[in-house]
CSV table of C-alpha atoms and ligand atoms in Angstrom, one decimal:
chain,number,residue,atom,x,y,z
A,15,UNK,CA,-8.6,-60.3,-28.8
A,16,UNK,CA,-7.0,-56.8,-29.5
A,17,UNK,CA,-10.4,-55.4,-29.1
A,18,UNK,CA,-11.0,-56.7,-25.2
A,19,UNK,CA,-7.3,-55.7,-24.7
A,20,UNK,CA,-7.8,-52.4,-26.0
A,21,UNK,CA,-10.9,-52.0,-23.7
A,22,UNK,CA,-9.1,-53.7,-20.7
A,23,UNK,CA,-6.3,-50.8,-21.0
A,24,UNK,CA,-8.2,-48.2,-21.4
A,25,UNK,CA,-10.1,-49.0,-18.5
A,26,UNK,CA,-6.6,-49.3,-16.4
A,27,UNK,CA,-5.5,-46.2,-18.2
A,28,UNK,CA,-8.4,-44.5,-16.3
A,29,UNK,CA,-8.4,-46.3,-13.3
A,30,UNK,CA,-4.7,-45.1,-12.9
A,31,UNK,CA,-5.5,-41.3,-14.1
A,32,UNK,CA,-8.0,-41.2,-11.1
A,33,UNK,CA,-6.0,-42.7,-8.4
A,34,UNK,CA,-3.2,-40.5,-9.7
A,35,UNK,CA,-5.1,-37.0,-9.4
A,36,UNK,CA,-8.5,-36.8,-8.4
A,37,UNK,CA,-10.7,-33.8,-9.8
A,38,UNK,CA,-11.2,-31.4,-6.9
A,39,UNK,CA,-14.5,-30.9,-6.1
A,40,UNK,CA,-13.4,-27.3,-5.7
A,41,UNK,CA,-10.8,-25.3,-7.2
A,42,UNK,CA,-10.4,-22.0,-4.7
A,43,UNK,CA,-8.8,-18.6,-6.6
A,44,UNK,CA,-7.1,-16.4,-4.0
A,45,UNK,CA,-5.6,-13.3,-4.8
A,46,UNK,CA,-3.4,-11.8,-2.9
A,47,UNK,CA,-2.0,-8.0,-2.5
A,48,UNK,CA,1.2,-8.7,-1.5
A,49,UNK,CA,4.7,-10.7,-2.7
A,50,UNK,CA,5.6,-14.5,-1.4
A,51,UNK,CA,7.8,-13.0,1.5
A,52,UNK,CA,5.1,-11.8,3.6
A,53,UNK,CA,3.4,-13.2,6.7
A,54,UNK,CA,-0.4,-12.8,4.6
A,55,UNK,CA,0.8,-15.1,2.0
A,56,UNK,CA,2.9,-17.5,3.8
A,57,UNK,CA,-0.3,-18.0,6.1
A,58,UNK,CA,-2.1,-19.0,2.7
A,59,UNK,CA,0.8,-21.5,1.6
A,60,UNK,CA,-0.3,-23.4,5.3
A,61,UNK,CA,-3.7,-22.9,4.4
A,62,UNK,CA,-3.9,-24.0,1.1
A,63,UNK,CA,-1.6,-27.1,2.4
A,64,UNK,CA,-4.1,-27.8,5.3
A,65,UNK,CA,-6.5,-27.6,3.4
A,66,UNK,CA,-6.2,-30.2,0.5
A,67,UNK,CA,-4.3,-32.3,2.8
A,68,UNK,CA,-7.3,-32.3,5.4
A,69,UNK,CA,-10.3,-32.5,2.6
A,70,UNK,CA,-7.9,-35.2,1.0
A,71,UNK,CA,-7.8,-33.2,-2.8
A,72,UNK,CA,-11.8,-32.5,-2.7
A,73,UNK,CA,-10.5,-28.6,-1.9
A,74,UNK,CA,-7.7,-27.2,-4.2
A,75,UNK,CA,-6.1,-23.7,-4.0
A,76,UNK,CA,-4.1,-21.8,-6.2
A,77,UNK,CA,-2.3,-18.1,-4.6
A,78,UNK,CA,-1.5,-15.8,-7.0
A,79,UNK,CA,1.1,-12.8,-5.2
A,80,UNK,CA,1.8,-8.9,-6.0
A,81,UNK,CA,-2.0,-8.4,-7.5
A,82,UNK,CA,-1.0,-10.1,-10.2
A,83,UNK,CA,-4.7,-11.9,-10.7
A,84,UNK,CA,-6.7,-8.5,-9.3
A,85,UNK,CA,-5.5,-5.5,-7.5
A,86,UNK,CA,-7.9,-5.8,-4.0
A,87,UNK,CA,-10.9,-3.9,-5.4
A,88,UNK,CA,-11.6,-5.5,-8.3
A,89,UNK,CA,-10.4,-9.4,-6.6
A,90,UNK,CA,-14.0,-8.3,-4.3
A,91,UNK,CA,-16.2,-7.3,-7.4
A,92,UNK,CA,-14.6,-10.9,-8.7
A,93,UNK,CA,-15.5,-12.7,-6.0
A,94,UNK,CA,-18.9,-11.5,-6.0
A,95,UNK,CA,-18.9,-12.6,-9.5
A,96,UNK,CA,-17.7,-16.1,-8.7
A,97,UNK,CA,-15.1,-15.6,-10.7
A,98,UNK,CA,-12.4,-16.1,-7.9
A,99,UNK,CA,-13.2,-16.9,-4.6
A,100,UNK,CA,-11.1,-15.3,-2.2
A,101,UNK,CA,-8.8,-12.4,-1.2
A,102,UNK,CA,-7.3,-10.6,1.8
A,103,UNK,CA,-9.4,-7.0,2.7
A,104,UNK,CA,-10.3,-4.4,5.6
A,105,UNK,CA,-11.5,-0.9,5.2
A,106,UNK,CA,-11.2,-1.0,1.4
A,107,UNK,CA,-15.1,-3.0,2.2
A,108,UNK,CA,-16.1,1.0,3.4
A,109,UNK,CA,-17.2,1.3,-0.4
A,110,UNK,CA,-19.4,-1.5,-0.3
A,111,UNK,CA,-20.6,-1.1,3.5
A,112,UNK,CA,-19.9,2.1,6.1
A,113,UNK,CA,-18.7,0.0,9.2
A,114,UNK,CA,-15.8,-1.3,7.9
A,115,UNK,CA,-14.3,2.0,8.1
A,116,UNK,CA,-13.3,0.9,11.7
A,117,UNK,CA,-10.8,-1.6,10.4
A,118,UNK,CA,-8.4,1.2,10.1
A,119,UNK,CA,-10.0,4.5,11.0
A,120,UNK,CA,-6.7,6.6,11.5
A,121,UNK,CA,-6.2,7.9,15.3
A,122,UNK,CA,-8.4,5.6,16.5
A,123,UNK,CA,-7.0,2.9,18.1
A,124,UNK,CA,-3.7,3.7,19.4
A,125,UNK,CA,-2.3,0.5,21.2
A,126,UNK,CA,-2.3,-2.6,18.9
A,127,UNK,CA,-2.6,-5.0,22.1
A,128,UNK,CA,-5.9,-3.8,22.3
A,129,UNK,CA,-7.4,-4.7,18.9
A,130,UNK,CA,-8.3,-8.0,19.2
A,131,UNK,CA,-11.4,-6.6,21.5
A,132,UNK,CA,-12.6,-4.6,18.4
A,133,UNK,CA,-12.4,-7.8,16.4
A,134,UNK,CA,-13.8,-10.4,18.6
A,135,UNK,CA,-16.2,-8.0,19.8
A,136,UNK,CA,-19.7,-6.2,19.1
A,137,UNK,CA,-17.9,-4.0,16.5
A,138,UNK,CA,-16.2,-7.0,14.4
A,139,UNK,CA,-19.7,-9.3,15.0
A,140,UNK,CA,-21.1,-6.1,12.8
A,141,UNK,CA,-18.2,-6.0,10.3
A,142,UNK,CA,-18.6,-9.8,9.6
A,143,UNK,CA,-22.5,-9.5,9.4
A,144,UNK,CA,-22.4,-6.4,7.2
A,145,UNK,CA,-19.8,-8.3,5.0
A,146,UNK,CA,-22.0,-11.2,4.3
A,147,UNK,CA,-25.2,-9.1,3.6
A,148,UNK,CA,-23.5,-6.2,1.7
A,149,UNK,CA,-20.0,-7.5,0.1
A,150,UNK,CA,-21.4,-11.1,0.3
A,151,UNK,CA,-17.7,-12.0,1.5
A,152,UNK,CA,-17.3,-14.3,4.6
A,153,UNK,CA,-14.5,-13.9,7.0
A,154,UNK,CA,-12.6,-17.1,7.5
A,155,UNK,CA,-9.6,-15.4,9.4
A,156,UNK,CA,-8.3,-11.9,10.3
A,157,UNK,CA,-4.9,-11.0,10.6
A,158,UNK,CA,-2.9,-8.1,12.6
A,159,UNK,CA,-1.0,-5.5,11.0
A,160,UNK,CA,1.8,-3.4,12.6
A,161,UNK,CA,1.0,0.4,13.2
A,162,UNK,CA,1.2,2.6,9.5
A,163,UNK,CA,3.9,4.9,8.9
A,164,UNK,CA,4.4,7.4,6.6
A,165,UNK,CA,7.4,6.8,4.0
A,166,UNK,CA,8.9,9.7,2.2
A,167,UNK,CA,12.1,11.0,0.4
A,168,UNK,CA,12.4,14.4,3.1
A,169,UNK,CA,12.1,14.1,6.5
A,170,UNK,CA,8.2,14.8,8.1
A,171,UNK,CA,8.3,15.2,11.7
A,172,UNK,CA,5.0,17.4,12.0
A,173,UNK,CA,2.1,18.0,9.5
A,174,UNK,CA,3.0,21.7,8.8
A,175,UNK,CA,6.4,19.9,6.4
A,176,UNK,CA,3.7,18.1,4.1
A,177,UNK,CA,3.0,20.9,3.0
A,178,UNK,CA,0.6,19.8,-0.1
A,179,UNK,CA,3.2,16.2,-0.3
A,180,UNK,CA,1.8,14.2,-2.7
A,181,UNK,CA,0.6,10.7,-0.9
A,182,UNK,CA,-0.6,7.7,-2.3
A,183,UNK,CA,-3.5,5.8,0.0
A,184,UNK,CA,-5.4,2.9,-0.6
A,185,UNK,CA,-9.0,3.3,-1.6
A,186,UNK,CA,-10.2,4.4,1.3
A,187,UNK,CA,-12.8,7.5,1.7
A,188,UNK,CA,-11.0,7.8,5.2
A,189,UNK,CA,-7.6,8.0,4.4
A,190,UNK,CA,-8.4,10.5,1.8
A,191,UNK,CA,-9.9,12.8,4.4
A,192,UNK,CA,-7.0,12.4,7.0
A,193,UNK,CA,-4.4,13.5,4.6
A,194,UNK,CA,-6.1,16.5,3.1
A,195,UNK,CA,-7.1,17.5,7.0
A,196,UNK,CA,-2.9,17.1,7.5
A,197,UNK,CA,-1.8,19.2,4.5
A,198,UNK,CA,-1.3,16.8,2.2
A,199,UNK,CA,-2.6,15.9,-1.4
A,200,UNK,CA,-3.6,12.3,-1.3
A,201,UNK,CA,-4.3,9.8,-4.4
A,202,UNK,CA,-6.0,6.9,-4.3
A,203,UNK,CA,-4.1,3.9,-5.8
A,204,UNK,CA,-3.9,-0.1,-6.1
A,205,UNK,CA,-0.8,-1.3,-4.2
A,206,UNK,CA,0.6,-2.6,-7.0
A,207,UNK,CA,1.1,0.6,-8.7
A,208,UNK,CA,2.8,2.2,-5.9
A,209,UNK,CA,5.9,1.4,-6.3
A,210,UNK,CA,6.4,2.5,-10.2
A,211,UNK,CA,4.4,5.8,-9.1
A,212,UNK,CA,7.4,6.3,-6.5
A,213,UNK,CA,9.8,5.3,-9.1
A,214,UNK,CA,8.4,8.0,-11.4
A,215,UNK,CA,7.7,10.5,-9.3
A,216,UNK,CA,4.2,10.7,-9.7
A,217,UNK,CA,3.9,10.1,-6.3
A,218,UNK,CA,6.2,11.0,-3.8
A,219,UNK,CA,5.0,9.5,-0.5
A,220,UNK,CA,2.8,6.1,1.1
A,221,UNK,CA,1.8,4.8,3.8
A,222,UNK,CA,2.0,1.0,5.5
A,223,UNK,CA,2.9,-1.0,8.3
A,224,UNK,CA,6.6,-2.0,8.6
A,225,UNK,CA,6.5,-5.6,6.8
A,226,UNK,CA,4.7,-4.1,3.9
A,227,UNK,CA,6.9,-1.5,3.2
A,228,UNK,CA,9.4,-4.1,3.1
A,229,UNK,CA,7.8,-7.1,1.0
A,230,UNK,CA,7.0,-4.1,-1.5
A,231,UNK,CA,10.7,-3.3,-2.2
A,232,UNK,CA,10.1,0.5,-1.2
A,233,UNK,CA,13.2,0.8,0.5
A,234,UNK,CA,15.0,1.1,-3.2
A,235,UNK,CA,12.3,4.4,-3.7
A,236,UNK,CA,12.2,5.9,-0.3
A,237,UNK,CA,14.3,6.9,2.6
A,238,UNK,CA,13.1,7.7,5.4
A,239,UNK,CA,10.2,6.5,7.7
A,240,UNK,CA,8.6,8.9,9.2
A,241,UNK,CA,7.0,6.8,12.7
A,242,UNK,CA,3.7,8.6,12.8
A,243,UNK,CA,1.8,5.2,14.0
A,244,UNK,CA,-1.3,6.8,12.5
A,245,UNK,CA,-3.3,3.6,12.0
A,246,UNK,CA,-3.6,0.2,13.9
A,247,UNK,CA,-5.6,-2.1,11.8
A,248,UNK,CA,-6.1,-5.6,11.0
A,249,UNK,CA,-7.6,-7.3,7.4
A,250,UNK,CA,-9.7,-10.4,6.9
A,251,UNK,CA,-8.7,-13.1,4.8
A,252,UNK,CA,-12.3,-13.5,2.9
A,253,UNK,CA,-13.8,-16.0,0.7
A,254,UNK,CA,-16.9,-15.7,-1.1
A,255,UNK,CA,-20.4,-16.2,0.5
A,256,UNK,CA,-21.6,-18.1,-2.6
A,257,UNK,CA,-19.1,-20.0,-2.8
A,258,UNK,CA,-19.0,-21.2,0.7
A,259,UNK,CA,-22.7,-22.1,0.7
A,260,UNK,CA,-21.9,-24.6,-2.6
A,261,UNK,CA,-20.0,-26.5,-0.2
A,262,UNK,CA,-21.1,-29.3,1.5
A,263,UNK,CA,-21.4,-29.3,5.1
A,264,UNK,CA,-18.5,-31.5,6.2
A,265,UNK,CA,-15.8,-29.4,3.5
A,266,UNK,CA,-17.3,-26.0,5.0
A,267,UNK,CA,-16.5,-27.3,8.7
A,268,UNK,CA,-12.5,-28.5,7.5
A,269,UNK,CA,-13.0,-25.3,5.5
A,270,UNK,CA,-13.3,-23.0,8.6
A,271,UNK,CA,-10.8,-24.7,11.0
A,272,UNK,CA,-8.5,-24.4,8.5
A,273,UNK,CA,-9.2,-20.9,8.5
A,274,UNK,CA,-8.8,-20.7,12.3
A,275,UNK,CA,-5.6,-22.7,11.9
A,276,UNK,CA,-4.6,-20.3,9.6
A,277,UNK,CA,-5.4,-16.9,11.5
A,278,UNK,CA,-2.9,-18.8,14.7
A,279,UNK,CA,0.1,-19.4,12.5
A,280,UNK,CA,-0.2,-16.3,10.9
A,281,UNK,CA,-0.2,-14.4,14.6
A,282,UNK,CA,3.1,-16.3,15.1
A,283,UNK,CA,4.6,-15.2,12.0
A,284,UNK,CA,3.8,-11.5,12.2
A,285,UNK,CA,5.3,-11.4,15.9
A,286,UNK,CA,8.4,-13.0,14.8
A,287,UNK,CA,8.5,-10.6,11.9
A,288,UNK,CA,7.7,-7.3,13.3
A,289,UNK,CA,11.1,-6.8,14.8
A,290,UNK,CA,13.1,-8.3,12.4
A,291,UNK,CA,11.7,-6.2,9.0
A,292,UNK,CA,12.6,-2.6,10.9
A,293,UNK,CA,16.3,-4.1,11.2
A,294,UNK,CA,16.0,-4.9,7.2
A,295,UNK,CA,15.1,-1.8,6.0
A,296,UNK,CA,17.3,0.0,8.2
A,297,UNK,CA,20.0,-2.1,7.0
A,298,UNK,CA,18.6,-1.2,3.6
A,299,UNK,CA,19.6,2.2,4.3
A,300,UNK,CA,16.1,3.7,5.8
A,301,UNK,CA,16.1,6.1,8.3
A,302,UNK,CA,14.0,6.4,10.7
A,303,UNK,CA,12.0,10.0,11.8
A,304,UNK,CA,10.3,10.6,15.3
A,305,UNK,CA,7.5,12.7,14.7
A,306,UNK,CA,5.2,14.8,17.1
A,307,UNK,CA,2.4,11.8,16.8
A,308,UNK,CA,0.2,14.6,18.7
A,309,UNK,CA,0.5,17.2,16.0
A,310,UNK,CA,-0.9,15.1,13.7
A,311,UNK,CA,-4.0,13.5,15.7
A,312,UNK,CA,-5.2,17.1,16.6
A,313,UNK,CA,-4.9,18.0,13.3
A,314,UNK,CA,-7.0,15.4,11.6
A,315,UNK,CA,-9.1,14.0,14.1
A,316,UNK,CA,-12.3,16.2,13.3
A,317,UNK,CA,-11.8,16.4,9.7
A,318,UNK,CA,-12.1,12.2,10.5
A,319,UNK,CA,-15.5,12.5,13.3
A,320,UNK,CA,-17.5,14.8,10.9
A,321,UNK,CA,-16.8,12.6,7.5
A,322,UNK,CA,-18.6,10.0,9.9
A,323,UNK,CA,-22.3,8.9,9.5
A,324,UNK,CA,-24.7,10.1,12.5
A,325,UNK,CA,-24.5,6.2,13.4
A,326,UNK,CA,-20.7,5.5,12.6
A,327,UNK,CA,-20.2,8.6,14.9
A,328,UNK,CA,-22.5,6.3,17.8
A,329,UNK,CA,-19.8,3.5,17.0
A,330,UNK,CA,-16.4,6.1,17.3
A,331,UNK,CA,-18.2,7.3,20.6
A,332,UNK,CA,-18.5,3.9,21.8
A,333,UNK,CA,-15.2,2.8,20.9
A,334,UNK,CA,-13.7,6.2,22.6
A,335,UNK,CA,-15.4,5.0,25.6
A,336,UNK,CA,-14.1,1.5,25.8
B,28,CS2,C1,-2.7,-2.1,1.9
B,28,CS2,C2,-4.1,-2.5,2.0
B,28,CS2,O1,-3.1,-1.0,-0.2
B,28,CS2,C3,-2.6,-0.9,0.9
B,28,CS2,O2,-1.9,0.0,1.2
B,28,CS2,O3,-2.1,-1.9,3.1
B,28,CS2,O4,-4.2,-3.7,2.7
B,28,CS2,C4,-5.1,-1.5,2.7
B,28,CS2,O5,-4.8,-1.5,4.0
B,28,CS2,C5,-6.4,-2.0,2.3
B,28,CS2,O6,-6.9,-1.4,1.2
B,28,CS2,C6,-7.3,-2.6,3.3
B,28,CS2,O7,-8.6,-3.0,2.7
């Protein structure tokens, strides 16, 4: 009868719909600082492939580039709030917890070879304890970043031609203190914003590592960069402690060696990028300024100690020492 036919197709209709595209178990929100171009973001594409592929649809991610679903502090208050679940972050976590600070404390670690013993030891057991308890953000990964330089529209070779140069940093209590220390007025600002702010002339100077200067375009607002090397840090790609305990045990196991996964393809991408993105923006018409690196360490470095904490200042002693 047309009834039992009716029923019958339905029934197929739905078989089909669920063979077709199973409803994730769950659907993972990542925002991300930077544009599609960049090592952080290509390391989620493989993650975010991995990982469905591997948990067979029961995990589902969607990236959103360029800040465009939260600029990096407020993607961590969302995260908290379950209402995305992860993000890329460092020392930006010093406003939620002191020893993250260390992530990229300026001056302080000087030869990037070295920072994989601050990550995978006592100091980055604290950061990812802290960050659980405080931010209640779990570390999945952590990627390297090239040294920071300072970009600029004159040439700065020593702190004494800041001269009161208007800078924008992240939001880092750190950062803020190094650059008044140097001479120069610094603003905190969401990284999306910078670029406008340097089109305007609202602010006339930043800071980043090479690729990031390059994914964000600033080439077209800047011209030289200035190669004071001042920090050596790394970030954390983070997902949200809640949100991680919802899963199950077997998706939180794919979940994490994914992660790993993740944090190894991303090494290879940065070291095959390094080079090539100072050949970009010099062929984008950058120059590049050696500066007296010294200057600017003995300028800033106390300014830095005495902004510490009586136990942060333990930890910088420590690390000194190392
Ligand atoms: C970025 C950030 O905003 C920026 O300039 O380079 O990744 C910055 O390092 C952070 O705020 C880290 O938490």
């Amino acid at each position: 009868t047309a009834k039992t036919f009716l029923l019958l197709s339905t029934f197929a209709l739905l078989l089909n719909c669920k063979s077709k595209a199973p409803e994730p178990e769950f659907l993972l929100r990542t925002a991300l600082l930077v544009k599609e171009d960049h090592t952080w973001y290509k390391a989620f594409a493989y993650f975010k492939e991995i990982l469905e592929e591997r948990s067979k649809g029961r995990i589902k991610m969607q990236l959103y580039p360029s800040e465009q679903l939260a600029k990096e502090i407020e993607a961590l208050r969302m995260i908290k709030a379950e209402v995305i679940d992860m993000t890329t972050t460092g020392s930006t976590l010093t406003n939620w917890f002191e020893v993250a600070t260390f992530c990229e404390l300026p001056f302080l670690i000087e030869d990037p070879s070295n920072m994989e013993q601050y990550i995978d030891g006592p100091l980055g057991r604290q950061i990812e304890e802290e960050m659980i308890e405080k931010a209640g953000l779990r570390a999945v990964a952590h990627f390297q970043r090239g040294p920071r330089h300072l970009t600029s529209n004159r040439p700065i070779k020593h702190p004494d031609d800041l001269n009161g140069l208007i800078i924008r940093v992240p939001n880092v209590p750190s950062f803020v203190t190094t650059w008044e220390a140097l001479g120069a007025k610094p603003t905190p600002m969401a990284f999306s914003e910078v670029f406008t702010s340097l089109q305007s002339g609202t602010i006339e100077a930043q800071e980043n590592p090479f690729a990031m200067i390059n994914n964000a375009g600033f080439a077209e607002v800047q011209q030289y960069v200035n190669l004071t090397g001042h920090v050596v840090s790394w970030v954390y790609a983070v997902m949200g402690e809640k949100q991680f305990q919802k899963m199950p045990p077997d998706l939180q196991e794919i979940f994490l060696q994914a992660g790993k996964d993740m944090q190894a393809y991303e090494r290879q991408l940065f070291m095959e990028n390094e080079k090539k993105v100072q050949d970009e923006l010099k062929a984008k018409g950058m120059e590049f300024i050696e500066v007296d690196k010294k200057a600017f360490k003995e300028k800033c470095e106390k300014a830095i100690y005495e902004s510490l904490s009586s136990e942060m200042k333990k930890i910088y002693n420590r690390l000194k020492d190392e």
